[in-house]
Amino acid sequence: MNAIPPKKLFIRTYGCQMNVYDSERMTEALTGAGYEAVDAPEDADLVLLNTCHIREKAAEKVYSELGRIRKLADEKAEQGGTMRVGVTGCVAQAEGEEIVRRQPLVDLVVGPQAYHRLPAMLDALDEGKGAQIVTDFPTEDKFEALPQRARRTSPSAFLSVQEGCDKFCAFCVVPYTRGAEFSRPVVQVIAEAQRLAESGVREVTLLGQNVNAYHGEGKGGTWSLARLIREVAGVEGIDRIRYTTSHPNDMDDDLIAAHAEVQELMPYLHLPVQSGSDRILKAMNRKHTADSYLRLIDRIRATRPDIAMSGDFIVGFPGETDADFDETLALMDAVGYAHAFSFKYSPRPGTPASGAEQVPEAVKEERLARLNEVLRVHQTRFQESCIGRTMPVLFEKVGREPGQLIGRSPYLQPVHAYVPESALQQIVPVRIDAGFPNSLSGTPVGALSSEHA
Ligand code: SAH
Ligand code: SF4
Ligand code: F3S
């Protein structure tokens, strides 16, 4: 037995699901190196901020949080302890040693491709080697070098299959912070899915910044995302599959067909379009038009009529006029989104659009409010369309009320229902009785079953 008590690790995660996944993998790597995860930064031996650089606000949050952490670190030092502080993720990759210059408290800066090096970097700190900064793209495979997935309690898990992006949309930092597109080999993905399934996971969300561009090495050559999904569907215990985020131009016929043929694939698709104006789409370097996007959605819906669509929108991209914005609203009406995210354009250093003349802030604000109002109407319509339907719900956790559990519908909506705790980690048919802005509530139908409804 190891007599040394574990050190306390606190990780705060910002940004997208890939960062959530990475934080889990870092926790697992550091557990092997003598740490144990805690859920508050006070008194932690190591605090990591896993950061996002996508918009200015996201990046600036990191520095204000570091200011707060500094106070905790000072308190710990007064009591004779040491708090190590690291910045990981996309701000780490984008700003590198500038972070240490701005906040000398930071002693670790690690880009997303180098997380497997964390234990060695901590050893170097112990040896008094000074701040450790790794933002190069190491040649070894981080996923191979990281320890296996730990057992988990949730029936739903993320699984990164692809990283990076080669699309270079004019507004976006991802190609710079996450580097070139890279797909994990099929065997690695399947082994991880099997391991997750063995520890009780029933739903996996395959992740990638551009996940439908997946082109991993597999038996007989390069596999597409559709082929990978079919293989994951064959993993014993995996009943639900999702994937995110996709680019419209990479929705190939096989992937669309999979939505009809693979019963594990959930009828919910996040397919960002960003704008409904062809002029703006061109300036954004999206390489598709509003019409090609709408035709794509028609094909997807012809294949899988009950699919619910989700998207991302940017308002106030440089040059966007009222007429361009009206085209975005028209596209939204044509699609009818079940859910979507909306953002004001935020100029990002080093991206092609950042130097262009900006749309005034007040105009961005006003457009965002109008867009959100349309989204609210669409989302309410979708929520209401679920009332009276019976849908399979995967129950994940206990609810706030006694006797209540919370699960997810096929459309990713949280669903509250009064069901026995034995339904946790099970898929149960639930009749939806009421819809709220961000959730549904319902009643289980028939005997509890672990099978598909
Ligand atoms: N890979 C995904 C999206 C990654 S970023 C895709 O291709 O769609 C998530 C979302 O953030 C984007 O879809 C976009 O809507 C938004 N976003 C990215 N850069 C932004 C910027 N500079 N300003 C505002 N929103 C931005
Ligand atoms: Fe960014 Fe997505 Fe465009 Fe890639 S496809 S540059 S991740 S918005
Ligand atoms: Fe943010 Fe990086 Fe994800 S910039 S959205 S954390 S890929």
Coordinates of C-alpha atoms in Angstrom, one line a residue, residues 83-283:
M83 CA -0.8 25.2 -5.0
R84 CA 0.4 24.4 -8.6
V85 CA -1.6 26.2 -11.3
G86 CA -1.8 25.1 -14.9
V87 CA -3.6 26.4 -18.0
T88 CA -4.5 23.7 -20.6
G89 CA -6.7 23.8 -23.7
C90 CA -7.1 26.2 -26.5
V91 CA -6.0 29.4 -24.7
A92 CA -2.8 27.5 -23.6
Q93 CA -2.2 26.6 -27.3
A94 CA -2.9 30.1 -28.6
E95 CA -1.1 32.2 -26.0
G96 CA 1.7 29.9 -24.7
E97 CA 4.2 31.6 -22.5
E98 CA 2.3 34.9 -22.8
I99 CA 0.1 33.4 -20.1
V100 CA 3.0 33.2 -17.7
R101 CA 4.0 36.7 -18.5
R102 CA 0.5 38.0 -17.8
Q103 CA 0.0 35.8 -14.7
P104 CA 3.3 34.6 -13.2
L105 CA 1.4 32.4 -10.8
V106 CA 1.0 29.9 -13.7
D107 CA 3.6 27.2 -13.7
L108 CA 2.2 24.9 -16.4
V109 CA 0.9 25.7 -19.9
V110 CA -0.1 22.6 -21.9
G111 CA -1.7 22.6 -25.3
P112 CA -4.3 20.0 -26.1
Q113 CA -1.9 17.6 -28.0
A114 CA 0.4 17.2 -25.0
Y115 CA -1.8 16.1 -22.1
H116 CA 0.0 12.7 -21.8
R117 CA 3.1 14.7 -20.8
L118 CA 1.5 16.2 -17.7
P119 CA 2.9 13.8 -15.2
A120 CA 6.4 14.3 -16.5
M121 CA 5.9 18.1 -16.4
L122 CA 4.8 17.9 -12.8
D123 CA 7.9 15.9 -12.0
A124 CA 10.0 18.6 -13.6
L125 CA 8.3 21.2 -11.4
D126 CA 9.1 19.1 -8.4
E127 CA 12.7 19.1 -9.5
G128 CA 12.6 22.9 -9.4
K129 CA 12.9 23.3 -13.2
G130 CA 10.6 26.3 -13.4
A131 CA 7.5 26.9 -15.5
Q132 CA 6.7 24.1 -17.9
I133 CA 5.3 25.2 -21.3
V134 CA 4.5 22.7 -24.0
T135 CA 2.5 23.9 -27.0
D136 CA 4.2 22.0 -29.8
F137 CA 2.4 19.2 -31.5
P138 CA 4.3 16.1 -30.3
T139 CA 4.8 13.3 -32.8
E140 CA 3.7 10.6 -30.4
D141 CA -0.1 9.8 -30.2
K142 CA -1.5 11.4 -27.1
F143 CA -4.4 8.9 -27.0
E144 CA -2.0 5.9 -27.1
A145 CA 0.1 7.4 -24.3
L146 CA -2.8 8.3 -22.0
P147 CA -3.9 5.6 -19.5
Q148 CA -7.1 3.6 -20.3
R149 CA -10.5 5.0 -19.4
A150 CA -11.5 4.7 -15.8
R151 CA -14.8 3.2 -14.7
R152 CA -17.6 5.6 -14.6
T153 CA -21.0 6.1 -13.0
S154 CA -22.9 7.9 -15.8
P155 CA -24.5 5.8 -18.6
S156 CA -23.6 8.4 -21.1
A157 CA -20.0 9.2 -22.2
F158 CA -18.0 11.3 -24.7
L159 CA -15.5 9.6 -26.9
S160 CA -13.2 11.8 -29.1
V161 CA -12.6 10.2 -32.4
Q162 CA -11.3 13.1 -34.4
E163 CA -9.4 16.3 -33.5
G164 CA -8.4 19.5 -35.3
C165 CA -9.9 21.1 -38.4
D166 CA -8.7 21.8 -42.0
K167 CA -11.7 24.0 -42.9
F168 CA -10.4 27.4 -41.9
C169 CA -13.6 29.3 -41.6
A170 CA -12.6 32.9 -41.6
F171 CA -13.9 33.6 -38.0
C172 CA -12.6 30.5 -36.3
V173 CA -9.5 29.7 -34.1
V174 CA -9.9 26.0 -34.0
P175 CA -7.6 25.1 -36.9
Y176 CA -4.9 27.1 -35.1
T177 CA -5.5 25.8 -31.5
R178 CA -6.3 22.2 -32.3
G179 CA -4.2 21.9 -35.4
A180 CA -4.7 19.8 -38.6
E181 CA -7.4 17.2 -38.8
F182 CA -6.5 13.9 -37.2
S183 CA -8.6 10.8 -36.9
R184 CA -8.0 8.1 -34.3
P185 CA -7.6 4.6 -35.7
V186 CA -10.7 2.4 -35.7
V187 CA -9.3 -0.2 -33.3
Q188 CA -8.5 2.4 -30.7
V189 CA -12.1 3.9 -30.9
I190 CA -13.7 0.4 -30.7
A191 CA -11.5 -0.6 -27.7
E192 CA -12.5 2.5 -25.9
A193 CA -16.2 2.1 -26.7
Q194 CA -16.0 -1.5 -25.4
R195 CA -14.3 -0.4 -22.2
L196 CA -16.9 2.2 -21.7
A197 CA -19.7 -0.3 -22.3
E198 CA -18.2 -2.7 -19.8
S199 CA -18.3 0.0 -17.2
G200 CA -22.0 0.6 -17.7
V201 CA -22.1 3.2 -20.5
R202 CA -25.1 2.8 -22.9
E203 CA -24.7 6.0 -24.9
V204 CA -21.6 7.3 -26.5
T205 CA -21.3 10.7 -28.3
L206 CA -18.5 10.5 -30.8
L207 CA -16.6 13.8 -30.7
G208 CA -14.6 15.8 -33.1
Q209 CA -14.2 19.5 -34.0
N210 CA -15.2 18.3 -37.5
V211 CA -16.4 14.8 -36.6
N212 CA -18.0 13.9 -39.9
A213 CA -14.7 14.4 -41.7
Y214 CA -13.5 11.3 -39.7
H215 CA -11.2 9.2 -41.9
G216 CA -9.5 6.8 -39.5
E217 CA -7.4 3.8 -40.4
G218 CA -9.3 0.6 -40.1
K219 CA -9.5 -2.9 -41.6
G220 CA -9.0 -2.6 -45.4
G221 CA -8.1 1.1 -45.5
T222 CA -9.6 4.4 -44.4
W223 CA -13.0 4.3 -42.7
S224 CA -15.6 7.0 -42.8
L225 CA -17.7 8.2 -39.8
A226 CA -20.6 6.2 -41.1
R227 CA -18.6 3.0 -41.1
L228 CA -17.3 3.7 -37.7
I229 CA -20.8 4.4 -36.4
R230 CA -21.9 1.0 -37.7
E231 CA -19.0 -0.7 -35.9
V232 CA -19.7 1.1 -32.6
A233 CA -23.4 0.1 -32.9
G234 CA -22.1 -3.5 -32.9
V235 CA -20.4 -3.0 -29.5
E236 CA -22.3 -5.0 -26.9
G237 CA -24.1 -2.7 -24.5
I238 CA -24.0 0.4 -26.6
D239 CA -27.6 1.3 -27.3
R240 CA -27.3 4.9 -28.3
I241 CA -24.9 6.8 -30.5
R242 CA -24.6 10.5 -31.2
Y243 CA -21.9 12.5 -33.0
T244 CA -20.9 16.2 -32.9
T245 CA -19.9 18.6 -34.4
S246 CA -20.4 18.3 -38.2
H247 CA -19.7 20.4 -41.2
P248 CA -22.4 20.4 -43.9
N249 CA -19.9 19.6 -46.6
D250 CA -18.9 16.4 -44.9
M251 CA -22.4 14.9 -44.6
D252 CA -21.9 12.1 -47.2
D253 CA -24.6 9.7 -48.5
D254 CA -23.4 6.9 -46.3
L255 CA -23.7 9.0 -43.1
I256 CA -27.2 10.1 -44.1
A257 CA -28.2 6.5 -44.8
A258 CA -26.9 5.5 -41.4
H259 CA -29.5 7.7 -39.9
A260 CA -32.2 5.4 -41.3
E261 CA -30.3 2.1 -41.0
V262 CA -28.5 2.2 -37.6
Q263 CA -31.2 2.0 -35.0
E264 CA -28.7 3.1 -32.3
L265 CA -28.0 6.4 -34.0
M266 CA -30.2 9.0 -32.4
P267 CA -32.5 11.2 -34.6
Y268 CA -30.8 14.4 -33.6
L269 CA -28.2 16.2 -35.6
H270 CA -26.1 19.3 -34.8
L271 CA -25.3 20.8 -38.1
P272 CA -24.1 24.4 -37.8
V273 CA -24.8 26.7 -40.8
Q274 CA -23.6 30.1 -39.2
S275 CA -25.5 32.3 -41.7
G276 CA -28.3 32.2 -44.2
S277 CA -26.7 34.7 -46.6
D278 CA -24.6 33.4 -49.4
R279 CA -22.5 36.6 -49.5
I280 CA -21.6 36.1 -45.8
L281 CA -21.2 32.4 -46.1
K282 CA -18.6 33.1 -48.8
A283 CA -16.8 35.7 -46.7

